[in-house]
Short mmCIF file of C-alpha atoms in Angstrom, two decimals:
data_model
loop_
_atom_site.label_atom_id
_atom_site.label_comp_id
_atom_site.label_asym_id
_atom_site.label_seq_id
_atom_site.Cartn_x
_atom_site.Cartn_y
_atom_site.Cartn_z
CA MET A 1 -14.55 2.83 11.96
CA ARG A 2 -17.34 4.57 10.06
CA TYR A 3 -16.66 4.05 6.35
CA ASN A 4 -16.67 6.90 3.86
CA ASP A 5 -19.46 6.64 1.28
CA VAL A 6 -17.31 5.16 -1.50
CA LEU A 7 -15.74 2.55 0.76
CA GLU A 8 -19.15 1.60 2.13
CA ARG A 9 -20.45 1.11 -1.42
CA LEU A 10 -17.50 -1.06 -2.46
CA ILE A 11 -17.85 -3.25 0.64
CA ARG A 12 -21.62 -3.57 0.25
CA THR A 13 -21.88 -4.17 -3.50
CA ARG A 14 -18.49 -5.84 -4.09
CA ARG A 15 -18.47 -4.15 -7.50
CA PHE A 16 -16.86 -1.09 -9.10
CA ALA A 17 -17.02 0.55 -12.52
CA ALA A 18 -14.12 0.37 -14.97
CA ARG A 19 -14.49 1.44 -18.61
CA ALA A 20 -18.21 0.78 -18.99
CA GLU A 21 -18.18 -2.55 -17.16
CA MET A 22 -18.61 -3.61 -13.56
CA LEU A 23 -15.75 -5.57 -12.00
CA GLU A 24 -15.75 -7.63 -8.83
CA VAL A 25 -13.93 -6.20 -5.81
CA LYS A 26 -10.97 -8.56 -5.46
CA TYR A 27 -7.15 -8.68 -5.62
CA CYS A 28 -7.07 -6.32 -2.63
CA VAL A 29 -6.62 -6.39 1.14
CA SER A 30 -9.53 -7.65 3.24
CA THR A 31 -11.81 -5.18 5.00
CA PRO A 32 -10.44 -6.11 8.49
CA ILE A 33 -6.88 -5.51 7.27
CA GLY A 34 -7.91 -2.18 5.75
CA GLU A 35 -9.45 -1.22 9.09
CA MET A 36 -6.22 -2.24 10.84
CA PHE A 37 -4.23 0.11 8.56
CA TYR A 38 -6.72 2.88 9.34
CA GLU A 39 -6.45 2.32 13.10
CA THR A 40 -2.64 2.11 12.96
CA ILE A 41 -2.41 5.49 11.24
CA ARG A 42 -4.98 7.12 13.53
CA ARG A 43 -3.62 5.67 16.79
CA ASN A 44 -0.03 6.68 16.05
CA ASN A 45 -0.85 9.99 14.36
CA TYR A 46 1.08 8.96 11.23
CA THR A 47 0.50 12.16 9.26
CA ASN A 48 2.77 11.42 6.26
CA CYS A 49 1.86 8.13 4.60
CA LEU A 50 2.94 6.28 1.46
CA GLU A 51 1.28 3.53 -0.56
CA ILE A 52 3.10 1.55 -3.26
CA GLY A 53 0.60 -0.19 -5.54
CA CYS A 54 -3.05 0.86 -5.41
CA LEU A 55 -4.87 -1.07 -8.18
CA PHE A 56 -8.47 0.27 -7.98
CA GLY A 57 -7.96 2.06 -4.67
CA PHE A 58 -9.59 -0.16 -2.04
CA SER A 59 -6.73 0.03 0.48
CA THR A 60 -6.13 3.63 -0.62
CA LEU A 61 -9.55 4.64 0.70
CA PHE A 62 -8.75 3.30 4.18
CA LEU A 63 -5.43 5.18 4.23
CA ALA A 64 -6.94 8.35 2.77
CA GLN A 65 -9.75 8.42 5.33
CA ALA A 66 -7.25 8.02 8.16
CA VAL A 67 -4.95 10.84 7.01
CA ASP A 68 -7.94 13.08 6.31
CA GLU A 69 -9.18 12.67 9.87
CA ILE A 70 -5.80 13.61 11.38
CA GLY A 71 -4.89 16.34 8.91
CA GLY A 72 -2.21 14.32 7.12
CA ARG A 73 -1.15 13.48 3.58
CA LEU A 74 -0.97 10.30 1.50
CA THR A 75 1.35 9.75 -1.45
CA VAL A 76 0.38 6.90 -3.80
CA VAL A 77 2.87 5.38 -6.25
CA ASP A 78 1.57 3.00 -8.92
CA ALA A 79 2.97 1.71 -12.21
CA ARG A 80 -0.51 1.94 -13.79
CA ILE A 81 0.13 -0.94 -16.18
CA GLU A 82 -2.92 -1.50 -18.40
CA PRO A 83 -4.63 -3.60 -19.53
CA ILE A 84 -4.40 -6.04 -16.63
CA ASN A 85 -5.69 -9.57 -16.16
CA TRP A 86 -8.96 -9.67 -14.21
CA ASP A 87 -10.61 -13.06 -13.90
CA GLY A 88 -8.93 -14.24 -17.08
CA LYS A 89 -9.75 -11.24 -19.25
CA GLN A 90 -7.85 -8.07 -20.09
CA VAL A 91 -9.42 -4.96 -18.57
CA PHE A 92 -8.68 -1.25 -18.23
CA LEU A 93 -9.20 0.26 -14.77
CA ASP A 94 -9.17 3.78 -16.23
CA GLY A 95 -7.93 5.55 -13.10
CA ALA A 96 -10.43 3.86 -10.77
CA ALA A 97 -8.27 4.54 -7.70
CA GLU A 98 -8.01 8.25 -8.43
CA ARG A 99 -11.73 8.43 -9.17
CA HIS A 100 -12.66 6.66 -5.93
CA VAL A 101 -10.49 9.02 -3.88
CA GLN A 102 -12.02 12.02 -5.63
CA GLU A 103 -15.57 10.75 -5.08
CA ALA A 104 -14.83 10.20 -1.39
CA GLY A 105 -13.69 13.83 -1.05
CA TYR A 106 -10.02 13.16 -0.29
CA ALA A 107 -8.39 14.56 -3.45
CA SER A 108 -6.71 17.40 -1.53
CA ARG A 109 -5.10 14.89 0.84
CA VAL A 110 -3.80 12.39 -1.72
CA GLN A 111 -1.05 12.74 -4.31
CA PHE A 112 -0.93 10.13 -7.08
CA ILE A 113 2.39 9.55 -8.82
CA TRP A 114 2.22 7.26 -11.84
CA GLY A 115 5.42 5.34 -12.53
CA ARG A 116 7.47 2.36 -11.43
CA SER A 117 8.46 2.54 -7.78
CA GLU A 118 12.11 1.80 -8.62
CA ASN A 119 12.17 5.16 -10.42
CA VAL A 120 9.75 7.18 -8.30
CA LEU A 121 11.03 6.33 -4.80
CA PRO A 122 14.64 7.49 -5.38
CA ALA A 123 13.24 10.78 -6.70
CA LEU A 124 11.14 11.20 -3.54
CA GLY A 125 14.24 10.51 -1.45
CA GLN A 126 16.21 13.15 -3.34
CA GLU A 127 13.43 15.63 -2.60
CA GLY A 128 13.94 14.94 1.10
CA ARG A 129 10.53 13.36 1.58
CA ARG A 130 9.92 11.60 4.92
CA PHE A 131 7.12 9.21 5.90
CA HIS A 132 5.59 7.75 9.06
CA PHE A 133 3.75 4.83 7.45
CA ALA A 134 4.19 2.93 4.19
CA LEU A 135 2.17 0.12 2.62
CA ILE A 136 4.30 -1.90 0.20
CA ASP A 137 1.99 -3.75 -2.19
CA GLY A 138 3.36 -3.12 -5.66
CA ASP A 139 5.47 -5.40 -7.85
CA HIS A 140 5.56 -8.70 -5.92
CA ARG A 141 8.77 -10.06 -7.39
CA PHE A 142 11.48 -10.37 -4.75
CA ALA A 143 13.96 -8.00 -6.40
CA SER A 144 11.33 -5.28 -6.73
CA ALA A 145 9.92 -5.78 -3.23
CA LEU A 146 13.43 -5.61 -1.74
CA LEU A 147 14.22 -2.39 -3.62
CA ASP A 148 10.95 -0.89 -2.38
CA LEU A 149 11.84 -1.84 1.19
CA ILE A 150 15.35 -0.35 0.97
CA GLN A 151 14.05 2.92 -0.47
CA VAL A 152 11.17 3.17 2.01
CA ASP A 153 13.45 2.41 4.97
CA SER A 154 15.69 5.33 4.01
CA MET A 155 12.68 7.71 4.12
CA LEU A 156 10.87 6.25 7.14
CA GLU A 157 10.99 8.05 10.48
CA VAL A 158 12.04 6.07 13.56
CA GLY A 159 8.80 4.98 15.22
CA GLY A 160 7.10 4.73 11.84
CA ALA A 161 5.83 1.51 10.30
CA ILE A 162 6.00 -0.48 7.07
CA ALA A 163 3.09 -2.77 6.17
CA LEU A 164 3.94 -5.65 3.82
CA ASP A 165 1.16 -7.39 1.91
CA ASP A 166 1.25 -10.88 0.35
CA ILE A 167 3.81 -12.37 2.75
CA GLY A 168 2.02 -15.75 2.79
CA TRP A 169 3.24 -19.03 1.32
CA ALA A 170 0.76 -18.99 -1.59
CA MET A 171 2.55 -16.01 -3.13
CA ALA A 172 6.02 -16.99 -1.87
CA GLU A 173 5.89 -20.34 -3.68
CA LYS A 174 5.12 -18.87 -7.09
CA PRO A 175 8.33 -19.48 -9.05
CA ASN A 176 8.28 -16.20 -10.98
CA LEU A 177 8.09 -14.17 -7.74
CA HIS A 178 11.23 -15.74 -6.19
CA GLY A 179 9.87 -15.61 -2.64
CA CYS A 180 8.35 -12.11 -2.97
CA ALA A 181 7.60 -10.17 0.25
CA ASN A 182 7.98 -13.30 2.40
CA ARG A 183 11.66 -13.50 1.51
CA VAL A 184 12.06 -9.76 2.13
CA LEU A 185 11.03 -10.36 5.75
CA ALA A 186 14.16 -12.42 6.39
CA HIS A 187 16.32 -9.45 5.42
CA LEU A 188 14.25 -7.08 7.55
CA PHE A 189 14.37 -9.40 10.56
CA ALA A 190 18.15 -9.74 10.27
CA THR A 191 18.66 -5.99 10.71
CA SER A 192 17.23 -6.05 14.27
CA ARG A 193 15.95 -2.56 13.52
CA TYR A 194 12.27 -3.46 13.21
CA ARG A 195 9.62 -5.02 15.41
CA ILE A 196 7.67 -7.35 13.13
CA GLU A 197 4.04 -8.12 13.93
CA VAL A 198 2.21 -10.64 11.74
CA LYS A 199 -1.37 -9.42 11.47
CA SER A 200 -2.73 -12.22 9.28
CA GLY A 201 -1.48 -15.05 7.10
CA ASN A 202 -0.76 -12.48 4.43
CA VAL A 203 0.06 -9.16 6.11
CA CYS A 204 2.58 -7.88 8.64
CA VAL A 205 3.35 -4.48 10.14
CA CYS A 206 6.99 -3.66 10.90
CA THR A 207 7.72 -0.79 13.29
CA LYS A 208 11.08 0.95 12.86
CA LEU A 209 13.09 0.96 16.09
CA LYS A 210 16.26 2.68 14.89
CA ASP A 211 18.12 3.95 11.84
CA VAL A 212 21.11 2.29 10.20
CA GLY A 213 24.25 2.71 12.30
CA THR A 214 22.49 3.76 15.50
#
């Protein structure tokens, strides 16, 4: 993968600008995982993609580059809660994700929708929206992650894939998250409708084999 200019800068400097201060690139997927998302979208020609939770847009840039190269579209849903805790201090990201996408030249390929996924996803479903790939990386509490999964499953084409971030034990054991995405996997596995591939200690990709009732 040849990185777009913005992604290359973030990987090289490990810094990005947010409201007149430079923040460290962290709280995001690793570069190899981002490349895996990119390759998954490209290889399968997943032209309609969805991302839930974007923070400053690191993973978004991998997804946006992939859909741009195959003539697709990316929809990004984020609660945009600010300020947020960053290394123990409260910071404002000031639309860093949107700015990074714009700087990389992908604005025409990416739609940002600001709002909680529990409100936005049902609206997308009512519009008849369909997706081939979805990255679920928003609210990590179990109840929220499960709702995201249910809504995404209803809009995902057979043969499409859901990527779940933060499935590892470190997040699962945090009491306020109630098992988070790790616990969601048990429900997904029990349906026998997905092929689950663990890509790292923290990320899995689940390919949809069939719809409910088929």
